[in-house]
Amino acid sequence: MEWDQLLPRAVQSYNQTMGAEGIPQERLFKRSCESPIYDLLQKPNEKQERINKYLQNTAKLFEEQEPKIVYIKEKVTSKFQPAYSEPATLISTDNTTRNIKKSSKRTSKRKLRQLKGWRS
């Protein structure tokens, strides 16, 4: 990297340094911001790394579970209707979705947050 390319981003990062009241973006938006110099220097994104680590851990927990019976969260239309469907069998997995087979022999793809009983 040439210094001419880094200088504008370095000046912006210097202007965003922490003061007694925080940086201007934190005061304005109520959250911390990342400087564009991190993108240029290709620093890893900590938030994305935490998300990927969580997904890998949940996938490991999910693969070890036996038997692979899950319950699907259904849309509740009345007060006395059950929130979860009949048991379904797990067919295959992905990082965020699961392929399941219901007792009616239909297969469908559901998101992880819609399933219950996959960890226990």
PDB file of C-alpha atoms in Angstrom:
ATOM      1  CA  MET A   1       0.000   0.000   0.000  1.00  0.00           C
ATOM      2  CA  GLU A   2       1.187   3.464  -0.838  1.00  0.00           C
ATOM      3  CA  TRP A   3       1.109   6.174   1.798  1.00  0.00           C
ATOM      4  CA  ASP A   4      -0.898   8.416  -0.540  1.00  0.00           C
ATOM      5  CA  GLN A   5      -3.729   5.880  -0.502  1.00  0.00           C
ATOM      6  CA  LEU A   6      -3.616   5.366   3.267  1.00  0.00           C
ATOM      7  CA  LEU A   7      -3.388   9.027   4.304  1.00  0.00           C
ATOM      8  CA  PRO A   8      -7.079  10.068   3.875  1.00  0.00           C
ATOM      9  CA  ARG A   9      -8.272   7.024   5.794  1.00  0.00           C
ATOM     10  CA  ALA A  10      -5.638   7.539   8.480  1.00  0.00           C
ATOM     11  CA  VAL A  11      -6.784  11.151   8.929  1.00  0.00           C
ATOM     12  CA  GLN A  12     -10.396  10.000   9.236  1.00  0.00           C
ATOM     13  CA  SER A  13      -9.408   7.362  11.793  1.00  0.00           C
ATOM     14  CA  TYR A  14      -7.419   9.938  13.757  1.00  0.00           C
ATOM     15  CA  ASN A  15     -10.453  12.236  13.820  1.00  0.00           C
ATOM     16  CA  GLN A  16     -12.559   9.379  15.182  1.00  0.00           C
ATOM     17  CA  THR A  17     -10.330   8.689  18.187  1.00  0.00           C
ATOM     18  CA  MET A  18     -11.976   8.282  21.545  1.00  0.00           C
ATOM     19  CA  GLY A  19     -12.476  11.347  23.687  1.00  0.00           C
ATOM     20  CA  ALA A  20     -14.097  11.905  27.064  1.00  0.00           C
ATOM     21  CA  GLU A  21     -17.577  11.675  25.510  1.00  0.00           C
ATOM     22  CA  GLY A  22     -16.756   9.031  22.904  1.00  0.00           C
ATOM     23  CA  ILE A  23     -16.308   9.464  19.187  1.00  0.00           C
ATOM     24  CA  PRO A  24     -18.853  11.550  17.246  1.00  0.00           C
ATOM     25  CA  GLN A  25     -20.430   8.530  15.541  1.00  0.00           C
ATOM     26  CA  GLU A  26     -21.045   6.826  18.893  1.00  0.00           C
ATOM     27  CA  ARG A  27     -22.730   9.917  20.282  1.00  0.00           C
ATOM     28  CA  LEU A  28     -24.850  10.395  17.153  1.00  0.00           C
ATOM     29  CA  PHE A  29     -25.854   6.805  16.344  1.00  0.00           C
ATOM     30  CA  LYS A  30     -25.563   5.266  19.857  1.00  0.00           C
ATOM     31  CA  ARG A  31     -23.307   2.497  18.565  1.00  0.00           C
ATOM     32  CA  SER A  32     -19.634   2.070  17.765  1.00  0.00           C
ATOM     33  CA  CYS A  33     -18.505   2.338  14.183  1.00  0.00           C
ATOM     34  CA  GLU A  34     -15.599   0.757  12.401  1.00  0.00           C
ATOM     35  CA  SER A  35     -13.112   2.876  10.568  1.00  0.00           C
ATOM     36  CA  PRO A  36     -12.592   2.278   6.829  1.00  0.00           C
ATOM     37  CA  ILE A  37      -8.895   1.798   7.547  1.00  0.00           C
ATOM     38  CA  TYR A  38      -9.759  -1.638   8.965  1.00  0.00           C
ATOM     39  CA  ASP A  39     -11.251  -2.612   5.605  1.00  0.00           C
ATOM     40  CA  LEU A  40      -8.201  -1.365   3.771  1.00  0.00           C
ATOM     41  CA  LEU A  41      -5.800  -3.206   6.069  1.00  0.00           C
ATOM     42  CA  GLN A  42      -8.070  -6.285   5.887  1.00  0.00           C
ATOM     43  CA  LYS A  43      -8.567  -6.676   9.628  1.00  0.00           C
ATOM     44  CA  PRO A  44     -11.039  -9.444  10.517  1.00  0.00           C
ATOM     45  CA  ASN A  45     -14.566  -8.448  11.403  1.00  0.00           C
ATOM     46  CA  GLU A  46     -15.040  -9.561  15.022  1.00  0.00           C
ATOM     47  CA  LYS A  47     -18.828  -9.572  14.861  1.00  0.00           C
ATOM     48  CA  GLN A  48     -18.899 -11.820  11.786  1.00  0.00           C
ATOM     49  CA  GLU A  49     -16.345 -14.148  13.373  1.00  0.00           C
ATOM     50  CA  ARG A  50     -18.534 -14.518  16.489  1.00  0.00           C
ATOM     51  CA  ILE A  51     -21.577 -15.302  14.322  1.00  0.00           C
ATOM     52  CA  ASN A  52     -19.663 -17.921  12.312  1.00  0.00           C
ATOM     53  CA  LYS A  53     -18.303 -19.505  15.502  1.00  0.00           C
ATOM     54  CA  TYR A  54     -21.821 -19.705  16.970  1.00  0.00           C
ATOM     55  CA  LEU A  55     -23.184 -21.309  13.790  1.00  0.00           C
ATOM     56  CA  GLN A  56     -20.379 -23.877  13.773  1.00  0.00           C
ATOM     57  CA  ASN A  57     -21.006 -24.759  17.422  1.00  0.00           C
ATOM     58  CA  THR A  58     -24.755 -25.146  16.912  1.00  0.00           C
ATOM     59  CA  ALA A  59     -24.168 -27.275  13.817  1.00  0.00           C
ATOM     60  CA  LYS A  60     -21.917 -29.599  15.849  1.00  0.00           C
ATOM     61  CA  LEU A  61     -24.512 -29.902  18.605  1.00  0.00           C
ATOM     62  CA  PHE A  62     -27.158 -30.595  16.007  1.00  0.00           C
ATOM     63  CA  GLU A  63     -25.214 -33.330  14.222  1.00  0.00           C
ATOM     64  CA  GLU A  64     -24.508 -35.220  17.454  1.00  0.00           C
ATOM     65  CA  GLN A  65     -28.163 -35.352  18.493  1.00  0.00           C
ATOM     66  CA  GLU A  66     -29.867 -38.776  18.316  1.00  0.00           C
ATOM     67  CA  PRO A  67     -32.637 -39.570  17.424  1.00  0.00           C
ATOM     68  CA  LYS A  68     -33.252 -36.784  14.976  1.00  0.00           C
ATOM     69  CA  ILE A  69     -36.844 -35.903  15.814  1.00  0.00           C
ATOM     70  CA  VAL A  70     -37.874 -32.244  15.776  1.00  0.00           C
ATOM     71  CA  TYR A  71     -41.033 -30.204  16.240  1.00  0.00           C
ATOM     72  CA  ILE A  72     -41.942 -27.387  13.859  1.00  0.00           C
ATOM     73  CA  LYS A  73     -43.355 -24.110  15.101  1.00  0.00           C
ATOM     74  CA  GLU A  74     -46.692 -23.532  13.379  1.00  0.00           C
ATOM     75  CA  LYS A  75     -48.729 -20.387  12.895  1.00  0.00           C
ATOM     76  CA  VAL A  76     -51.267 -20.248  15.712  1.00  0.00           C
ATOM     77  CA  THR A  77     -54.685 -19.134  14.469  1.00  0.00           C
ATOM     78  CA  SER A  78     -56.682 -19.737  17.633  1.00  0.00           C
ATOM     79  CA  LYS A  79     -56.008 -19.663  21.343  1.00  0.00           C
ATOM     80  CA  PHE A  80     -56.313 -23.400  21.944  1.00  0.00           C
ATOM     81  CA  GLN A  81     -54.344 -24.576  18.931  1.00  0.00           C
ATOM     82  CA  PRO A  82     -50.916 -26.146  19.670  1.00  0.00           C
ATOM     83  CA  ALA A  83     -47.908 -24.014  18.812  1.00  0.00           C
ATOM     84  CA  TYR A  84     -45.837 -26.936  17.497  1.00  0.00           C
ATOM     85  CA  SER A  85     -46.725 -29.614  14.952  1.00  0.00           C
ATOM     86  CA  GLU A  86     -46.428 -33.382  15.185  1.00  0.00           C
ATOM     87  CA  PRO A  87     -42.892 -34.843  15.340  1.00  0.00           C
ATOM     88  CA  ALA A  88     -40.857 -34.680  12.140  1.00  0.00           C
ATOM     89  CA  THR A  89     -37.703 -36.543  11.111  1.00  0.00           C
ATOM     90  CA  LEU A  90     -34.519 -34.744  10.184  1.00  0.00           C
ATOM     91  CA  ILE A  91     -33.069 -35.546   6.752  1.00  0.00           C
ATOM     92  CA  SER A  92     -30.134 -33.188   6.189  1.00  0.00           C
ATOM     93  CA  THR A  93     -28.616 -30.068   7.682  1.00  0.00           C
ATOM     94  CA  ASP A  94     -27.091 -26.791   6.611  1.00  0.00           C
ATOM     95  CA  ASN A  95     -25.650 -23.908   8.661  1.00  0.00           C
ATOM     96  CA  THR A  96     -28.963 -22.056   8.976  1.00  0.00           C
ATOM     97  CA  THR A  97     -31.606 -24.390   7.512  1.00  0.00           C
ATOM     98  CA  ARG A  98     -32.704 -27.994   8.066  1.00  0.00           C
ATOM     99  CA  ASN A  99     -34.460 -30.370   5.694  1.00  0.00           C
ATOM    100  CA  ILE A 100     -37.201 -32.283   7.471  1.00  0.00           C
ATOM    101  CA  LYS A 101     -39.721 -34.983   6.604  1.00  0.00           C
ATOM    102  CA  LYS A 102     -43.160 -34.840   8.180  1.00  0.00           C
ATOM    103  CA  SER A 103     -45.353 -37.821   8.997  1.00  0.00           C
ATOM    104  CA  SER A 104     -47.361 -37.055   5.842  1.00  0.00           C
ATOM    105  CA  LYS A 105     -44.203 -37.958   3.819  1.00  0.00           C
ATOM    106  CA  ARG A 106     -43.718 -34.353   2.673  1.00  0.00           C
ATOM    107  CA  THR A 107     -40.239 -32.852   2.848  1.00  0.00           C
ATOM    108  CA  SER A 108     -39.607 -29.197   3.535  1.00  0.00           C
ATOM    109  CA  LYS A 109     -36.804 -26.832   4.422  1.00  0.00           C
ATOM    110  CA  ARG A 110     -37.115 -24.862   7.671  1.00  0.00           C
ATOM    111  CA  LYS A 111     -34.964 -22.317   9.429  1.00  0.00           C
ATOM    112  CA  LEU A 112     -33.264 -23.323  12.645  1.00  0.00           C
ATOM    113  CA  ARG A 113     -35.243 -20.888  14.795  1.00  0.00           C
ATOM    114  CA  GLN A 114     -38.521 -22.556  13.747  1.00  0.00           C
ATOM    115  CA  LEU A 115     -37.500 -25.968  15.090  1.00  0.00           C
ATOM    116  CA  LYS A 116     -37.736 -27.198  18.657  1.00  0.00           C
ATOM    117  CA  GLY A 117     -36.043 -30.180  20.218  1.00  0.00           C
ATOM    118  CA  TRP A 118     -33.023 -30.303  17.977  1.00  0.00           C
ATOM    119  CA  ARG A 119     -30.568 -29.735  20.843  1.00  0.00           C
ATOM    120  CA  SER A 120     -32.061 -31.965  23.501  1.00  0.00           C
TER     121      SER A 120
END
